[in-house]
JSON list of C-alpha atoms in Angstrom, two decimals:
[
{"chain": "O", "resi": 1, "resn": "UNK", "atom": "CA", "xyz": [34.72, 5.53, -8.29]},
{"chain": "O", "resi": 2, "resn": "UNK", "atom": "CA", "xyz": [32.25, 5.44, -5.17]},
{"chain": "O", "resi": 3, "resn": "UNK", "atom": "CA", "xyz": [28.74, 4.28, -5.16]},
{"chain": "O", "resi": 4, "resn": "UNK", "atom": "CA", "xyz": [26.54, 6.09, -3.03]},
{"chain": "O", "resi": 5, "resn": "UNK", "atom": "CA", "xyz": [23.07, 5.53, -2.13]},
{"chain": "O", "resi": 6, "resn": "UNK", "atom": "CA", "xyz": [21.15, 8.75, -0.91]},
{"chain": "O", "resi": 7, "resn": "UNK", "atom": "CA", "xyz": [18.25, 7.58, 1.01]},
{"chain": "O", "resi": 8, "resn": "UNK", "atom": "CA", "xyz": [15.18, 8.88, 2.81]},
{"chain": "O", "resi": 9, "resn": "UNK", "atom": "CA", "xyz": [11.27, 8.90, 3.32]},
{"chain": "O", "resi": 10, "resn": "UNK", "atom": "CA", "xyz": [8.90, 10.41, 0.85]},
{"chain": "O", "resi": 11, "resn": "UNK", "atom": "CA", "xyz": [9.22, 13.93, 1.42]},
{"chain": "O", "resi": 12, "resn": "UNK", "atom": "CA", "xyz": [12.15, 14.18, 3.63]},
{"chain": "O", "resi": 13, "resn": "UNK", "atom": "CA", "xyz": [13.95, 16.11, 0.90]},
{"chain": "O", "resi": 14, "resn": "UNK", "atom": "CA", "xyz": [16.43, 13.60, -0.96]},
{"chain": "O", "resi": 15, "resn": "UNK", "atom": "CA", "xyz": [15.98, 15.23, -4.54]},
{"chain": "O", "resi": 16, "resn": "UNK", "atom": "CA", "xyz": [17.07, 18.62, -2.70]},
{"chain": "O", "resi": 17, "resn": "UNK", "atom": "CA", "xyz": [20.17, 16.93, -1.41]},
{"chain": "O", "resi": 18, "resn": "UNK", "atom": "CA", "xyz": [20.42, 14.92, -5.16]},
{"chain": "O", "resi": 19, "resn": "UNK", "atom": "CA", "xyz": [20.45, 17.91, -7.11]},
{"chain": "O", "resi": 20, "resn": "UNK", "atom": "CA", "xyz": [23.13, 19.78, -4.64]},
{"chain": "O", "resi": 21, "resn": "UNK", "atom": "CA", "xyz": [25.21, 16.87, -5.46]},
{"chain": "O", "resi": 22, "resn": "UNK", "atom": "CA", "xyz": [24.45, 17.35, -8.70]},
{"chain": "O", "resi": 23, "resn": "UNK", "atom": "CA", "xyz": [25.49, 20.93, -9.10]},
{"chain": "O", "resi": 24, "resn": "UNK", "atom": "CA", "xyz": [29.02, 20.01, -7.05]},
{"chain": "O", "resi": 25, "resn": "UNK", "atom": "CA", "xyz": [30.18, 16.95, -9.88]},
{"chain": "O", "resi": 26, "resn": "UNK", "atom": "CA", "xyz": [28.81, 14.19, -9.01]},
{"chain": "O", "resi": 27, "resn": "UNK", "atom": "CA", "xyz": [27.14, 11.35, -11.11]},
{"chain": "O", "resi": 28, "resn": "UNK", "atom": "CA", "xyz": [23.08, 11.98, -10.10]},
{"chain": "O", "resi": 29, "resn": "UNK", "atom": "CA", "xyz": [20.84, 8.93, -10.91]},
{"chain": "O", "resi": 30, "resn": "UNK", "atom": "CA", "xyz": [17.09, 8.97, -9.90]},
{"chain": "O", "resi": 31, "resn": "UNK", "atom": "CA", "xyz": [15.60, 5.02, -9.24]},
{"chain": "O", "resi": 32, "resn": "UNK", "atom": "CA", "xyz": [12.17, 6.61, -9.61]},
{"chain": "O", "resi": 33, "resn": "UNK", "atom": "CA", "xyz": [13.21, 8.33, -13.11]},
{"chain": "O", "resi": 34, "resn": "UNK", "atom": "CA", "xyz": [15.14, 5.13, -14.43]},
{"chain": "O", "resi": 35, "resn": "UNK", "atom": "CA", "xyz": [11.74, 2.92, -13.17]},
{"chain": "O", "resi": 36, "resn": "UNK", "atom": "CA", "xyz": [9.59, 5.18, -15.13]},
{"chain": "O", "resi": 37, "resn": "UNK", "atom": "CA", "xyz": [12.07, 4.51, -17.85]},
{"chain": "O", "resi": 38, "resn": "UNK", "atom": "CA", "xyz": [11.71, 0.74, -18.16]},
{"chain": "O", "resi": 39, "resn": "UNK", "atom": "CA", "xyz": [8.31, 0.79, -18.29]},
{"chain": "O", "resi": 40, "resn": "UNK", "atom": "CA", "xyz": [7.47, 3.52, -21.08]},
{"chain": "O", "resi": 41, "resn": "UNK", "atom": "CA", "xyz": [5.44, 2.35, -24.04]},
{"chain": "O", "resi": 42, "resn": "UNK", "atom": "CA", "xyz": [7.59, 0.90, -26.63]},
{"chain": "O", "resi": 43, "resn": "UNK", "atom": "CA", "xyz": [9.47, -1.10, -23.87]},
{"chain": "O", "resi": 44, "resn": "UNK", "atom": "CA", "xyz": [9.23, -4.91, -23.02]},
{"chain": "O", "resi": 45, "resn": "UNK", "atom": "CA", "xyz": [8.78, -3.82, -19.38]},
{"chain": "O", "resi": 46, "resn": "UNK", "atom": "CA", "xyz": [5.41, -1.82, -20.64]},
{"chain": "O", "resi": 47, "resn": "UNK", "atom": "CA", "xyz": [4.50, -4.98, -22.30]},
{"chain": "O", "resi": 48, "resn": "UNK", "atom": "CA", "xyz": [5.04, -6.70, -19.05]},
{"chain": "O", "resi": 49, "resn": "UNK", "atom": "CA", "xyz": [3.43, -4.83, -16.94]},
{"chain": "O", "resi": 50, "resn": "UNK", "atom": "CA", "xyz": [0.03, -5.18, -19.14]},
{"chain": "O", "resi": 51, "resn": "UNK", "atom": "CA", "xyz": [0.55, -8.75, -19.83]},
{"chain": "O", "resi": 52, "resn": "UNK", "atom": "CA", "xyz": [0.51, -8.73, -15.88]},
{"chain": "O", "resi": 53, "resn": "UNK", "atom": "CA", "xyz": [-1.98, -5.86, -14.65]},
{"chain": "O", "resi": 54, "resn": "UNK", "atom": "CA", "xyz": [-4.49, -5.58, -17.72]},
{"chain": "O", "resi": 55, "resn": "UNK", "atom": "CA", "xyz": [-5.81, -3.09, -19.92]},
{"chain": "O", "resi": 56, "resn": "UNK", "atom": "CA", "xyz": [-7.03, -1.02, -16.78]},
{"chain": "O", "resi": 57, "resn": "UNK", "atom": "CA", "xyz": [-3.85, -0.06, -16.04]},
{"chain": "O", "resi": 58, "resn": "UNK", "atom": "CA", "xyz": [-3.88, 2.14, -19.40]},
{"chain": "O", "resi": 59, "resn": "UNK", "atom": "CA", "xyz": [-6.07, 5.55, -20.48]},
{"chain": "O", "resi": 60, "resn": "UNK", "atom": "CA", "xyz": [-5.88, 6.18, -24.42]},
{"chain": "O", "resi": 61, "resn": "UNK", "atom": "CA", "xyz": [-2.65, 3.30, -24.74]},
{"chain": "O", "resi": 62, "resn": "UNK", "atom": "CA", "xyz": [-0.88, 5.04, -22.43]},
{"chain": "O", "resi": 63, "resn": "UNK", "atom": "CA", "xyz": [0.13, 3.58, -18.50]},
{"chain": "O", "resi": 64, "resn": "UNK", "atom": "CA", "xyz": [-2.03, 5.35, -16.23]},
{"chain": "O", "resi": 65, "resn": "UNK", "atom": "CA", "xyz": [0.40, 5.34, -13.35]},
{"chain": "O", "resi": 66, "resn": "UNK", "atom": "CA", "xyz": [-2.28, 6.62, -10.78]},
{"chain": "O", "resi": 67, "resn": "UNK", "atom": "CA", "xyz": [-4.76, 3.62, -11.98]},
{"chain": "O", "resi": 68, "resn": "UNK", "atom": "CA", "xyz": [-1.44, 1.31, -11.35]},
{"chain": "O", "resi": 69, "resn": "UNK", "atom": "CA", "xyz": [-0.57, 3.13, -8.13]},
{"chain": "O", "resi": 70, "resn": "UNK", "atom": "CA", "xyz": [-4.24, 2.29, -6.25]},
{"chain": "O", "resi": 71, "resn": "UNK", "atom": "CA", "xyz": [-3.92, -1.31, -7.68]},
{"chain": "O", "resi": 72, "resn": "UNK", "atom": "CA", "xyz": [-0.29, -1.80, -6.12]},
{"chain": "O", "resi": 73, "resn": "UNK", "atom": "CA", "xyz": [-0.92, 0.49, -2.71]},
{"chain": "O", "resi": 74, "resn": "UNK", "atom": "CA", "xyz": [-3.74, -1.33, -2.03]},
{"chain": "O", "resi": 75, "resn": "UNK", "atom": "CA", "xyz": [-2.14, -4.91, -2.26]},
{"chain": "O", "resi": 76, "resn": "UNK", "atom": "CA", "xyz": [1.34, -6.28, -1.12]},
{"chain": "O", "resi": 77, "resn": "UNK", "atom": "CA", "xyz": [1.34, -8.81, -3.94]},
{"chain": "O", "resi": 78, "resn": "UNK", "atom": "CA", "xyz": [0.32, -6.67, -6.29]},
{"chain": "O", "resi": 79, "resn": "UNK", "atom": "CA", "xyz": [2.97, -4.63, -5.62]},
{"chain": "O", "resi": 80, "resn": "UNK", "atom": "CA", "xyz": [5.58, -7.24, -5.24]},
{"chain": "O", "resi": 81, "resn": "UNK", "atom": "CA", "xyz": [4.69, -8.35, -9.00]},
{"chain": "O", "resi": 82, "resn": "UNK", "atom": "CA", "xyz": [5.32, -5.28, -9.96]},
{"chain": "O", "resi": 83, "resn": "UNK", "atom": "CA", "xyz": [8.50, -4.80, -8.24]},
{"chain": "O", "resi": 84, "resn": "UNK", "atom": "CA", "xyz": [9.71, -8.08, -10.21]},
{"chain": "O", "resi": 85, "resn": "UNK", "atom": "CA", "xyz": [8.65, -6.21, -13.25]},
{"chain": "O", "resi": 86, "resn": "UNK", "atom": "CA", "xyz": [10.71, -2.83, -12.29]},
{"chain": "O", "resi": 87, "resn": "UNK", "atom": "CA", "xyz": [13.63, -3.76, -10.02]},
{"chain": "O", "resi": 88, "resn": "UNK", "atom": "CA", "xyz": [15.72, -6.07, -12.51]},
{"chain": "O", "resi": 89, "resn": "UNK", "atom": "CA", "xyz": [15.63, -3.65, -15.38]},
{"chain": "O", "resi": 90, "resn": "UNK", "atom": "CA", "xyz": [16.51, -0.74, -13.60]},
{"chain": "O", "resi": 91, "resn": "UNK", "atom": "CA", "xyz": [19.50, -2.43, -11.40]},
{"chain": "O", "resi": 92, "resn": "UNK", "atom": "CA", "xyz": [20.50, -3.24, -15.04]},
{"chain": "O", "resi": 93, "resn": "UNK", "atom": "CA", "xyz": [19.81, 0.37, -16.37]},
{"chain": "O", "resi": 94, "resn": "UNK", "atom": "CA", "xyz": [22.05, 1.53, -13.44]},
{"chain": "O", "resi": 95, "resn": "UNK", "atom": "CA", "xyz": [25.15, -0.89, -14.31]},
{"chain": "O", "resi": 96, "resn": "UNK", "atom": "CA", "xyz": [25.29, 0.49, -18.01]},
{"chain": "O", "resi": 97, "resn": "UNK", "atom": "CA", "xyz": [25.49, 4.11, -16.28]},
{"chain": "O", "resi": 98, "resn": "UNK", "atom": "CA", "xyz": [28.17, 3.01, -13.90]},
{"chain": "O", "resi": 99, "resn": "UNK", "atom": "CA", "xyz": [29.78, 1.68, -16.77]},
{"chain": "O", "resi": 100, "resn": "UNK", "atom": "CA", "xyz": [30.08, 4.87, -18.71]},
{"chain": "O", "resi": 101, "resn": "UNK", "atom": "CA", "xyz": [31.24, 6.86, -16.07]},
{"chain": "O", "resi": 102, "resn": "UNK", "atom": "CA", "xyz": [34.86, 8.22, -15.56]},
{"chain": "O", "resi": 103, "resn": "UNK", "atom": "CA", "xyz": [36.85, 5.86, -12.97]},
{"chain": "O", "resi": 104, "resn": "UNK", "atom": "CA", "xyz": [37.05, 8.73, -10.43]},
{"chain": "O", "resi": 105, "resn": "UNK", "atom": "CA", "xyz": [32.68, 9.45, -10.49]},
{"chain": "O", "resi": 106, "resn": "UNK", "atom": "CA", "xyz": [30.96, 10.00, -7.48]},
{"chain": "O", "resi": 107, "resn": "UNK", "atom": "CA", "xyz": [28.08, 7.90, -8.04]},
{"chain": "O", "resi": 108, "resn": "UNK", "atom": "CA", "xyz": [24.66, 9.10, -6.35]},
{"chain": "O", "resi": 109, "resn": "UNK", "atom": "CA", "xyz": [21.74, 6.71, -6.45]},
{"chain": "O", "resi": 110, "resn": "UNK", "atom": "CA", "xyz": [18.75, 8.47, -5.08]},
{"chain": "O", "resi": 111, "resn": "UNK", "atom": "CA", "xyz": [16.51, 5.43, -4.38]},
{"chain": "O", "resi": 112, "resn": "UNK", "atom": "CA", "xyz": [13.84, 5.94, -1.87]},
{"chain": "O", "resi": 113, "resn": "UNK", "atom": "CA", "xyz": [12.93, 1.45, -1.35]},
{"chain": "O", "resi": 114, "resn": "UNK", "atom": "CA", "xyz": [16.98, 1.06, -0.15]},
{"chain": "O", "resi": 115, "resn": "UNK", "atom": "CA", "xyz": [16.02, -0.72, 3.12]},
{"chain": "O", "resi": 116, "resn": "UNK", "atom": "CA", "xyz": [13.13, -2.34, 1.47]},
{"chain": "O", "resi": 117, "resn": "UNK", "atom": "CA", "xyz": [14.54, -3.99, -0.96]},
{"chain": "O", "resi": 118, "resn": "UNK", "atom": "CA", "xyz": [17.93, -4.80, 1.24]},
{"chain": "O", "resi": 119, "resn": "UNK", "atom": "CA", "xyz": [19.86, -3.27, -1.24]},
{"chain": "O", "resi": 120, "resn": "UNK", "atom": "CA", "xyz": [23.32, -1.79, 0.89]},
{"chain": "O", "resi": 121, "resn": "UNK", "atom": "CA", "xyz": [25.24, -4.41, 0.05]},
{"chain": "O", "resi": 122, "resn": "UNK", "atom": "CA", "xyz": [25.70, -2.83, -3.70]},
{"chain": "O", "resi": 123, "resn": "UNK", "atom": "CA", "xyz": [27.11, 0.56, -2.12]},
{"chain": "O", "resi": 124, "resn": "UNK", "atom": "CA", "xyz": [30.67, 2.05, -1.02]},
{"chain": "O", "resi": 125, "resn": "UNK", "atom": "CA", "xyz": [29.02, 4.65, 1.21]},
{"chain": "O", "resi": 126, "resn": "UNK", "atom": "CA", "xyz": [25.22, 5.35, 2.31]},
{"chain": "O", "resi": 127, "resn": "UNK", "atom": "CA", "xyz": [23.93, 8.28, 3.01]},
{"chain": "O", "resi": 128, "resn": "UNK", "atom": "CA", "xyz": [19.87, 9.15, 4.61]},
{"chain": "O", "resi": 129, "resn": "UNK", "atom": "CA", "xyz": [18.16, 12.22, 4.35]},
{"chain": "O", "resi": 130, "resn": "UNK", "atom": "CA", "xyz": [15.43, 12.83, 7.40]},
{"chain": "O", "resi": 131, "resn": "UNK", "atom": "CA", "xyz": [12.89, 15.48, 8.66]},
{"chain": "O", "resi": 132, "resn": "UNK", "atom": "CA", "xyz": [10.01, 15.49, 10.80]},
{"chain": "O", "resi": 133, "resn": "UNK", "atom": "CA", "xyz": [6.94, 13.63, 9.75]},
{"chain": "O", "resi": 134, "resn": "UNK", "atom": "CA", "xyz": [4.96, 17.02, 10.33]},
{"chain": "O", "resi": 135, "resn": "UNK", "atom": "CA", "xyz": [7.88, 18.87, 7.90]},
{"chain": "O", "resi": 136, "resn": "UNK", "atom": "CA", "xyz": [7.52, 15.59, 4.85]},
{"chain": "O", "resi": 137, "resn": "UNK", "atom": "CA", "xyz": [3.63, 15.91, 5.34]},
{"chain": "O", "resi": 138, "resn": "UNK", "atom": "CA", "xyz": [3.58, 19.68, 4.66]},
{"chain": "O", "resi": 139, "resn": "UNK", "atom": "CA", "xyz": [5.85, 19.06, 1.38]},
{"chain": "O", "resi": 140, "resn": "UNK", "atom": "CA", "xyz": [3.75, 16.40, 0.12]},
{"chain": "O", "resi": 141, "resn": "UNK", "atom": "CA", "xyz": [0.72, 18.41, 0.82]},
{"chain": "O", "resi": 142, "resn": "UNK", "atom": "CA", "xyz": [2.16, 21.06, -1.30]},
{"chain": "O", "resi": 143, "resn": "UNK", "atom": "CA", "xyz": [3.06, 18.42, -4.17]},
{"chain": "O", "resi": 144, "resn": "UNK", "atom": "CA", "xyz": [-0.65, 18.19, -4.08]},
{"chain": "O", "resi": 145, "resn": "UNK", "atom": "CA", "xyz": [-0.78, 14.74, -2.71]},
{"chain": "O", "resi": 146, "resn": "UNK", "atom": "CA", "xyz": [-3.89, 14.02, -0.73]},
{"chain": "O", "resi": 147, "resn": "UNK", "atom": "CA", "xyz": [-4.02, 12.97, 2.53]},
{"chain": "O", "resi": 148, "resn": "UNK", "atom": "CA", "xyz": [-4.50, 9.34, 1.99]},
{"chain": "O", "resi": 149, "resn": "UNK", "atom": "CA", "xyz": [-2.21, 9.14, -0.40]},
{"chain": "O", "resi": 150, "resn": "UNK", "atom": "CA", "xyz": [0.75, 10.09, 1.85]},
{"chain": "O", "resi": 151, "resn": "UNK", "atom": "CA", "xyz": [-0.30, 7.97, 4.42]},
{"chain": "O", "resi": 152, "resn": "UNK", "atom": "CA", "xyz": [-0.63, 4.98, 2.14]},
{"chain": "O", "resi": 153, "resn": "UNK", "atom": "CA", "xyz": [2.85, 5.83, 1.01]},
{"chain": "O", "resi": 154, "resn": "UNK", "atom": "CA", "xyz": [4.57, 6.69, 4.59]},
{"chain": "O", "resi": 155, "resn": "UNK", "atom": "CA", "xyz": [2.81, 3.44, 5.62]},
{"chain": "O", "resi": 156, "resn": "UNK", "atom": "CA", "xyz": [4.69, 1.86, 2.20]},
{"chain": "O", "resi": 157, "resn": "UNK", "atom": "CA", "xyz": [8.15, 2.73, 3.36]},
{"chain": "O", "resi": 158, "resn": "UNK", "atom": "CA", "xyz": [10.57, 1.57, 5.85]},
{"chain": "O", "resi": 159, "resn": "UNK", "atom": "CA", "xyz": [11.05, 4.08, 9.16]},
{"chain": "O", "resi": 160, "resn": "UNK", "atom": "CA", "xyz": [13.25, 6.31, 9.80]},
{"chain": "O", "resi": 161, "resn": "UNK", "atom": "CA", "xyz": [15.11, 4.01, 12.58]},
{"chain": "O", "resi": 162, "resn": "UNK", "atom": "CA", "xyz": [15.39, 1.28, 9.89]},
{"chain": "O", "resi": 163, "resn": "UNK", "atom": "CA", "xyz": [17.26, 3.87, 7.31]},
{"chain": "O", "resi": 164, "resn": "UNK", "atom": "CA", "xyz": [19.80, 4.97, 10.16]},
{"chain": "O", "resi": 165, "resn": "UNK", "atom": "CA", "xyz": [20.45, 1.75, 10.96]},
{"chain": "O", "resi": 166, "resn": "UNK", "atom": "CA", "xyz": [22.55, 1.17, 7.67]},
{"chain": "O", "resi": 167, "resn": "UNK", "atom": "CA", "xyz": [23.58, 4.39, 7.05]},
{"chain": "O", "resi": 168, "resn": "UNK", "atom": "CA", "xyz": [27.07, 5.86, 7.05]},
{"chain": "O", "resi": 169, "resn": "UNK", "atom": "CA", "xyz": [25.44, 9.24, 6.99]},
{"chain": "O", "resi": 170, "resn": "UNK", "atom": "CA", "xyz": [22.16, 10.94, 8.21]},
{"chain": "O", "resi": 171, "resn": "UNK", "atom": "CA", "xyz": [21.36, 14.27, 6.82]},
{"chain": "O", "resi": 172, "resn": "UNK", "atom": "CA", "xyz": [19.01, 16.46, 8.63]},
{"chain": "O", "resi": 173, "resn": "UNK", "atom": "CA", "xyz": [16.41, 18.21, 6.99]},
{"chain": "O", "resi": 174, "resn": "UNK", "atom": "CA", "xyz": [13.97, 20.38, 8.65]},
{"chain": "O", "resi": 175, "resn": "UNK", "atom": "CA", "xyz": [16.02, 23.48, 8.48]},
{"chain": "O", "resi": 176, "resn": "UNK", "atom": "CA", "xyz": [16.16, 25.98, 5.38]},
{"chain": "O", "resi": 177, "resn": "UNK", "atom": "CA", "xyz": [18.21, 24.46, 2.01]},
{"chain": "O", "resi": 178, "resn": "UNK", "atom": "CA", "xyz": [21.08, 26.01, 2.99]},
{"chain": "O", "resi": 179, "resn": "UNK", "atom": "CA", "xyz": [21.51, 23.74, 6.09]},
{"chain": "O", "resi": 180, "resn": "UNK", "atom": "CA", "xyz": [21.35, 20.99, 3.78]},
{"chain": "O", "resi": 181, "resn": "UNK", "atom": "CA", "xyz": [23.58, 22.41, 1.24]},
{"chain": "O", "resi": 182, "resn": "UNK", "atom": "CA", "xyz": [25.91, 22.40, 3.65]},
{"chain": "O", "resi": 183, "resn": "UNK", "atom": "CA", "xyz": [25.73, 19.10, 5.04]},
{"chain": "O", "resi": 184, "resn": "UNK", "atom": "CA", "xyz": [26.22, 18.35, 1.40]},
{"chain": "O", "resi": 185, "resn": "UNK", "atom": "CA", "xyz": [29.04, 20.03, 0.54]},
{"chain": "O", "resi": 186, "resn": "UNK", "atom": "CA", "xyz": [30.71, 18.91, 3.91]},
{"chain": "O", "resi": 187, "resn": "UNK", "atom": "CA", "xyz": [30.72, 14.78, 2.96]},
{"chain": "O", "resi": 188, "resn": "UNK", "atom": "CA", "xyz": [30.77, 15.38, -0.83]},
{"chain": "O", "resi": 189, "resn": "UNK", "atom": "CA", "xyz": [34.30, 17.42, -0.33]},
{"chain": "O", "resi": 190, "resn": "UNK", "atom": "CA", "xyz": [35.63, 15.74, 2.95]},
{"chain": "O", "resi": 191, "resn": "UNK", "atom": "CA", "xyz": [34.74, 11.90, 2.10]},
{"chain": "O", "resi": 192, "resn": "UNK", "atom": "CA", "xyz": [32.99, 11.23, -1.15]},
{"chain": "O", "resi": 193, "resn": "UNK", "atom": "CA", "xyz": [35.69, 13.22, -3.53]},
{"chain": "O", "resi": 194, "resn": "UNK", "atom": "CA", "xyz": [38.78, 12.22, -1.64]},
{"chain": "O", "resi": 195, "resn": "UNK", "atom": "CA", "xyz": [37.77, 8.36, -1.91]},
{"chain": "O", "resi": 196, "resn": "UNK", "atom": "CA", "xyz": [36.62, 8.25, -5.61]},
{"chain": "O", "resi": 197, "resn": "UNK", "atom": "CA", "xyz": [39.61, 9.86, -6.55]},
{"chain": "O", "resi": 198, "resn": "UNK", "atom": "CA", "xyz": [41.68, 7.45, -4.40]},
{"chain": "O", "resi": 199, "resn": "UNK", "atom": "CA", "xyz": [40.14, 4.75, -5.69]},
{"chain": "O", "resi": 200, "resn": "UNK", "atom": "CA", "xyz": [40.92, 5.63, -9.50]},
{"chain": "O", "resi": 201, "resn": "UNK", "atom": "CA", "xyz": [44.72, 6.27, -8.27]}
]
């Protein structure tokens, strides 16, 4: 088995790359899914989080993630409360996937906070996805993000620079999908296969 993390600013195009992976073999788990997870009604993370935040983070019962989002963008403790909240639960939601996986998975973790929360040390290989800021802030655009909400996001994350620095990898995005596809295929059959597989020998 090989843990991967697969890296890269909002909008750079990780999902893209995820779901290539995806569609080769390999193990796909989405941090931003599994954090949405751990904090659905029902869970002890929801209750959490409004033990923490207040009934203003809700609309009808239900977490109002945009309400939660403008408290936690617009305040650094704030938002490292609620990564106490999130971060434990889903590095334990992640274990109990690694632990049902065949020995010879390739495990992707597409987890955009990797630098952020100094989180290499728990992968075999690491792999960052990039494009031009003018490229990410056309896609986000056409997510129908405003503009103020991509900057306070871009301004959230760690730089490019930063995600090089520890990566094994860096994938270039600003071409069409098919350029990525085949960066893709290129380390998934090359690398990541041939190691997972050695590993389970």
């Amino acid at each position: 088995m090989i843990k991967v993390a697969l890296t890269g600013g909002i909008g750079s195009g990780k999902s893209a790359a995820g779901d290539f992976f995806e569609d080769l073999g390999a193990v796909v788990v989405d941090a931003d899914q599994l954090a949405r997870d751990v904090i659905e009604r029902g869970t002890d993370g929801f209750d959490e989080l409004v033990a923490t935040f207040g009934d203003e983070i809700l609309t009808n019962g239900i977490l109002d993630r945009s309400k939660l989002g403008q408290i936690v963008f617009a305040d650094s403790e704030a938002r490292k409360t609620l990564e106490g909240i999130i971060h434990p639960r889903v590095a334990e939601a992640f274990e109990e996937i690694i632990e049902e996986s065949p020995d010879d998975s390739v495990i992707i973790y597409q987890i955009p906070i990797l630098v952020e929360t100094k989180g290499e040390d728990r992968f075999d290989y690491i792999i960052t996805v990039e494009a031009t800021l003018e490229n990410r802030i056309a896609r986000l655009k056409n997510r129908g993000l405003k503009g103020y909400e991509i900057e306070a996001r871009l301004k959230a994350q760690a730089s490019d620079a930063d995600r090089a620095a520890i990566a094994d990898a860096v994938f270039k995005n600003d071409g069409d999908l098919d350029q990525l596809l085949r960066q893709v295929e290129n380390i998934y059959e090359d690398i990541l296969l041939p190691r997972a597989r050695a590993s389970a020998s």
